mmCIF file of C-alpha atoms (C1' of nucleotides) in Angstrom:
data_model
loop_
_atom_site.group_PDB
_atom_site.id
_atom_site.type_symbol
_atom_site.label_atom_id
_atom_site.label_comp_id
_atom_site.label_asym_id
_atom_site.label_seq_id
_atom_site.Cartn_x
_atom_site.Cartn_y
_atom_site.Cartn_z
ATOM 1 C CA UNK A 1 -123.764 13.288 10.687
ATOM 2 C CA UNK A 2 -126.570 12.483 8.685
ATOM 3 C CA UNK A 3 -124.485 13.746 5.528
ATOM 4 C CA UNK A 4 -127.131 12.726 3.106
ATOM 5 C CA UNK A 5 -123.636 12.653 0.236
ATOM 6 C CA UNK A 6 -121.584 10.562 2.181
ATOM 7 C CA UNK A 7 -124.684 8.506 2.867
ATOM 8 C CA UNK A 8 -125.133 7.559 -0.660
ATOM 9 C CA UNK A 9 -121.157 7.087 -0.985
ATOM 10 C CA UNK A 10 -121.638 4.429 1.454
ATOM 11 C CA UNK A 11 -124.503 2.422 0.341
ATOM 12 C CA UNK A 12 -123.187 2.428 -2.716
ATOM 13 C CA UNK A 13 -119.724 1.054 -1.184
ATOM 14 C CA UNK A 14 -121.469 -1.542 0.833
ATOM 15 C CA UNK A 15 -123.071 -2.665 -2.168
ATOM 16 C CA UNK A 16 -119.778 -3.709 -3.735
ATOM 17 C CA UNK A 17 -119.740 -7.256 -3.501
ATOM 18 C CA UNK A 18 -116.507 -9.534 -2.543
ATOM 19 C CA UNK A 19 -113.659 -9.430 -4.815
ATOM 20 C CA UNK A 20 -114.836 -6.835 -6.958
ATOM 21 C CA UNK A 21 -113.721 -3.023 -6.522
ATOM 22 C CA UNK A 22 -114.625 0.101 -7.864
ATOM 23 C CA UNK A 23 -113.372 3.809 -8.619
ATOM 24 C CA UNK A 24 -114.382 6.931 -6.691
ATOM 25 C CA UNK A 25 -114.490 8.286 -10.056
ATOM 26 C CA UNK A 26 -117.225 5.791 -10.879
ATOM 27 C CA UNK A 27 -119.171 6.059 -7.749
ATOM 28 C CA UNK A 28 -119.095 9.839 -8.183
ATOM 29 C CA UNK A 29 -120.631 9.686 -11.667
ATOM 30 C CA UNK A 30 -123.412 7.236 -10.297
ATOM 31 C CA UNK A 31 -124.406 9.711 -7.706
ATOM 32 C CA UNK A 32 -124.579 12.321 -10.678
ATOM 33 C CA UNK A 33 -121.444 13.695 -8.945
ATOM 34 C CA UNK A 34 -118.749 12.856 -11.254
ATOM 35 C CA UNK A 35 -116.948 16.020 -10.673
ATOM 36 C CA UNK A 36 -116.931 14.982 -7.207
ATOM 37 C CA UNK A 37 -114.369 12.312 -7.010
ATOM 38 C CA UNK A 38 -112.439 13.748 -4.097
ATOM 39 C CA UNK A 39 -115.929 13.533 -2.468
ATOM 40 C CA UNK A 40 -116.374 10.585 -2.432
ATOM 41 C CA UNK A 41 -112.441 9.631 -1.230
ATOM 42 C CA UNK A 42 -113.309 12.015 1.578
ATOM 43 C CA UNK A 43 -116.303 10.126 2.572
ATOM 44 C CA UNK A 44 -114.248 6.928 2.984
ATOM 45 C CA UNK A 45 -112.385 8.870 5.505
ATOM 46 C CA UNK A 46 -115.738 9.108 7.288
ATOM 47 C CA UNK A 47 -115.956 5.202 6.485
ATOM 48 C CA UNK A 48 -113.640 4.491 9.426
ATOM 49 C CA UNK A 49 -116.435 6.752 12.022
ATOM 50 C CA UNK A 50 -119.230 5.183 9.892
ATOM 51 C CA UNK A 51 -121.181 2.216 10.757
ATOM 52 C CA UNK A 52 -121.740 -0.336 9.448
ATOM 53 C CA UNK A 53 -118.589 -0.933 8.274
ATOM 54 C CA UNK A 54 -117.406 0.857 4.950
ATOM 55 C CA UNK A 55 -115.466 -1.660 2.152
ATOM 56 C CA UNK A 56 -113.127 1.102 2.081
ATOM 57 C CA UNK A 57 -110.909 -1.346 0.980
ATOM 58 C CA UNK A 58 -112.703 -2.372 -2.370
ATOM 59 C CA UNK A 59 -112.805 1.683 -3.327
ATOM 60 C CA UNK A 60 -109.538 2.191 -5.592
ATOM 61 C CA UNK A 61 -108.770 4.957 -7.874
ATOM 62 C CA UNK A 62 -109.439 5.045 -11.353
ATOM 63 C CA UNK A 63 -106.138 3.153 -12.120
ATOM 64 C CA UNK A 64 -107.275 0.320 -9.342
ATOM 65 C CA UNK A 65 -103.806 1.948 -7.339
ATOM 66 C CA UNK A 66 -104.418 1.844 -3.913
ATOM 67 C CA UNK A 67 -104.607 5.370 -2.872
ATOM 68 C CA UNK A 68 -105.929 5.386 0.025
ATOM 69 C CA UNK A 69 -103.966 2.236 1.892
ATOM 70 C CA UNK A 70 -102.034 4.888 4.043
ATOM 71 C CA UNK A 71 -105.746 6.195 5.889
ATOM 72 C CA UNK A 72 -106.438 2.085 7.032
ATOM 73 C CA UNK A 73 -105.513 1.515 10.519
ATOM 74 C CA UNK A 74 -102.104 -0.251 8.583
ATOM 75 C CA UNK A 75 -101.206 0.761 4.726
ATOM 76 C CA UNK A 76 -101.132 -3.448 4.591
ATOM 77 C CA UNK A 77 -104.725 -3.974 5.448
ATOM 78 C CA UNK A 78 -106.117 -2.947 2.301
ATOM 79 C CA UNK A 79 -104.359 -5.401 0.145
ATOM 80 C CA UNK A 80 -104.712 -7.802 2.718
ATOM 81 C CA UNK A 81 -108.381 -7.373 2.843
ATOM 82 C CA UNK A 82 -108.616 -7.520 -0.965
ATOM 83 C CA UNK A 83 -106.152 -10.447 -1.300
ATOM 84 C CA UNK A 84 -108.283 -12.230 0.970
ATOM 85 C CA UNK A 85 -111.162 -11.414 -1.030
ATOM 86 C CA UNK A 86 -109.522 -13.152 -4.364
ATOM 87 C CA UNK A 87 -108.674 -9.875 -5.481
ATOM 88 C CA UNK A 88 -104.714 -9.650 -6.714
ATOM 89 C CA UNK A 89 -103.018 -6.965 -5.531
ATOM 90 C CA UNK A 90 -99.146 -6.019 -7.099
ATOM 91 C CA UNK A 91 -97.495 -3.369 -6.753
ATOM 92 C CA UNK A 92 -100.146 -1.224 -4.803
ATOM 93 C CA UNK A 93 -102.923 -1.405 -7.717
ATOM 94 C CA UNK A 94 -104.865 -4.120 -8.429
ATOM 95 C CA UNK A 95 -104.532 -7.177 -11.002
ATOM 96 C CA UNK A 96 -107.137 -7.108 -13.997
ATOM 97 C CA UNK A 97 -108.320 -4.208 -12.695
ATOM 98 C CA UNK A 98 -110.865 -4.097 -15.800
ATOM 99 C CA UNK A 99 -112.366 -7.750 -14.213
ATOM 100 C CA UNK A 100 -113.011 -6.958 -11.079
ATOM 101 C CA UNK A 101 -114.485 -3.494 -11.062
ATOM 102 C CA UNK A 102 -117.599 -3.403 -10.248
ATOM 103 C CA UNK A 103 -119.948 -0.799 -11.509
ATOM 104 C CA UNK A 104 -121.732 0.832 -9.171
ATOM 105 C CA UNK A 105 -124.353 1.959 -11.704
ATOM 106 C CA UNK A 106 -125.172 -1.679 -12.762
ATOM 107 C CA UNK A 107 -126.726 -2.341 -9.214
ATOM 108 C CA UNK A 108 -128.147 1.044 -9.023
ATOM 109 C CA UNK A 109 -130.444 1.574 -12.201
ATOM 110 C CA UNK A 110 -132.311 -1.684 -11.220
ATOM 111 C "C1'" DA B 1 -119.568 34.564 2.580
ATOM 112 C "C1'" DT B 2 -114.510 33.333 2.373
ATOM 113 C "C1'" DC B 3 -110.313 30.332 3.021
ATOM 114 C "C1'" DA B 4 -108.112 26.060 3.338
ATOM 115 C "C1'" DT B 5 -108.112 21.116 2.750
ATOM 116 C "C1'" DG B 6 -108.623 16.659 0.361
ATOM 117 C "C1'" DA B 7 -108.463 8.209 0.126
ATOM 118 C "C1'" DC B 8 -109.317 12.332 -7.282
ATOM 119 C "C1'" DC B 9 -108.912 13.168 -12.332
ATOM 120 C "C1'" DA B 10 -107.151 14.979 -16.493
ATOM 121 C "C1'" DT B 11 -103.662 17.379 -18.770
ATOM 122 C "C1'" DC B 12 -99.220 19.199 -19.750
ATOM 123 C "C1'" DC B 13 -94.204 18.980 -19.723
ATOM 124 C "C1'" DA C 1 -92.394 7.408 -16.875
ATOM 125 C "C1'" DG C 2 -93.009 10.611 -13.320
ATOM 126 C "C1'" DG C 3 -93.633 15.347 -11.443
ATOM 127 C "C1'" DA C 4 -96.299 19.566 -11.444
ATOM 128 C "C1'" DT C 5 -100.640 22.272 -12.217
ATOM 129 C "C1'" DG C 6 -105.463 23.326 -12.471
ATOM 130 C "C1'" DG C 7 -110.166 22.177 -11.710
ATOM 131 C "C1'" DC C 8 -113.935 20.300 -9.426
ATOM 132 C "C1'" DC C 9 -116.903 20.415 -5.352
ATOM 133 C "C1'" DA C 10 -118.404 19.283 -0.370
ATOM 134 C "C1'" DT C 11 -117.052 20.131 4.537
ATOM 135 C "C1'" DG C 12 -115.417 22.628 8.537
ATOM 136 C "C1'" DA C 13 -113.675 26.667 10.818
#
DNA sequence: ATCATGACCATCC
DNA sequence: AGGATGGCCATGA
């Protein structure tokens, strides 16, 4: 693959740390992309081929709705995963979305 | 190079 | 509130 885009999706993804999640929408803009929020949702496909392991599951939309439960290997694992994690999921978004996103650019400036 | 597709986003109705 | 439309851009055929 070597995708060099996706590539960056990814690290940026793995950097998301437990019980925090972020929007593609925000990940885009950090890779100076922002237009390119379906990108970065079509990377995460690749997430499931990818390895390491993509967080997929910590990568909501800009509302913190779970778009992209259906694409897990079952639409439960995602909330499951971020449940797990600490992170409340109702309804198919997630709980105080605005505490536990995570902003990708806050790790990557350094 | 062109067409079709998409785990989005913003806007309009 | 919820459905429809356009735009944006990378990927694959």
């Amino acid at each position: 693959m070597n995708t060099n885009f996706y590539e960056q999706v990814y690290e940026i993804v793995r950097l998301i740390p437990p019980g925090r999640v972020t929007s593609y929408g925000a990940i885009a803009k950090s890779l100076g992309a922002a237009k390119s929020s379906r990108m970065v949702g079509h990377a995460m496909l690749y997430a499931g081929t990818a390895y390491p392991s993509v967080p997929a599951h910590r990568v909501v939309n800009s509302s913190g709705l779970l778009t992209g439960k259906f694409h897990f290997k079952t639409p439960d694992l995602m909330e499951a995963l971020l449940n797990k994690e600490g992170v409340e999921v109702k309804n198919d978004k997630v709980v105080n979305f605005k505490k536990v996103f995570w902003d990708p650019q806050n790790e990557i400036i350094v």
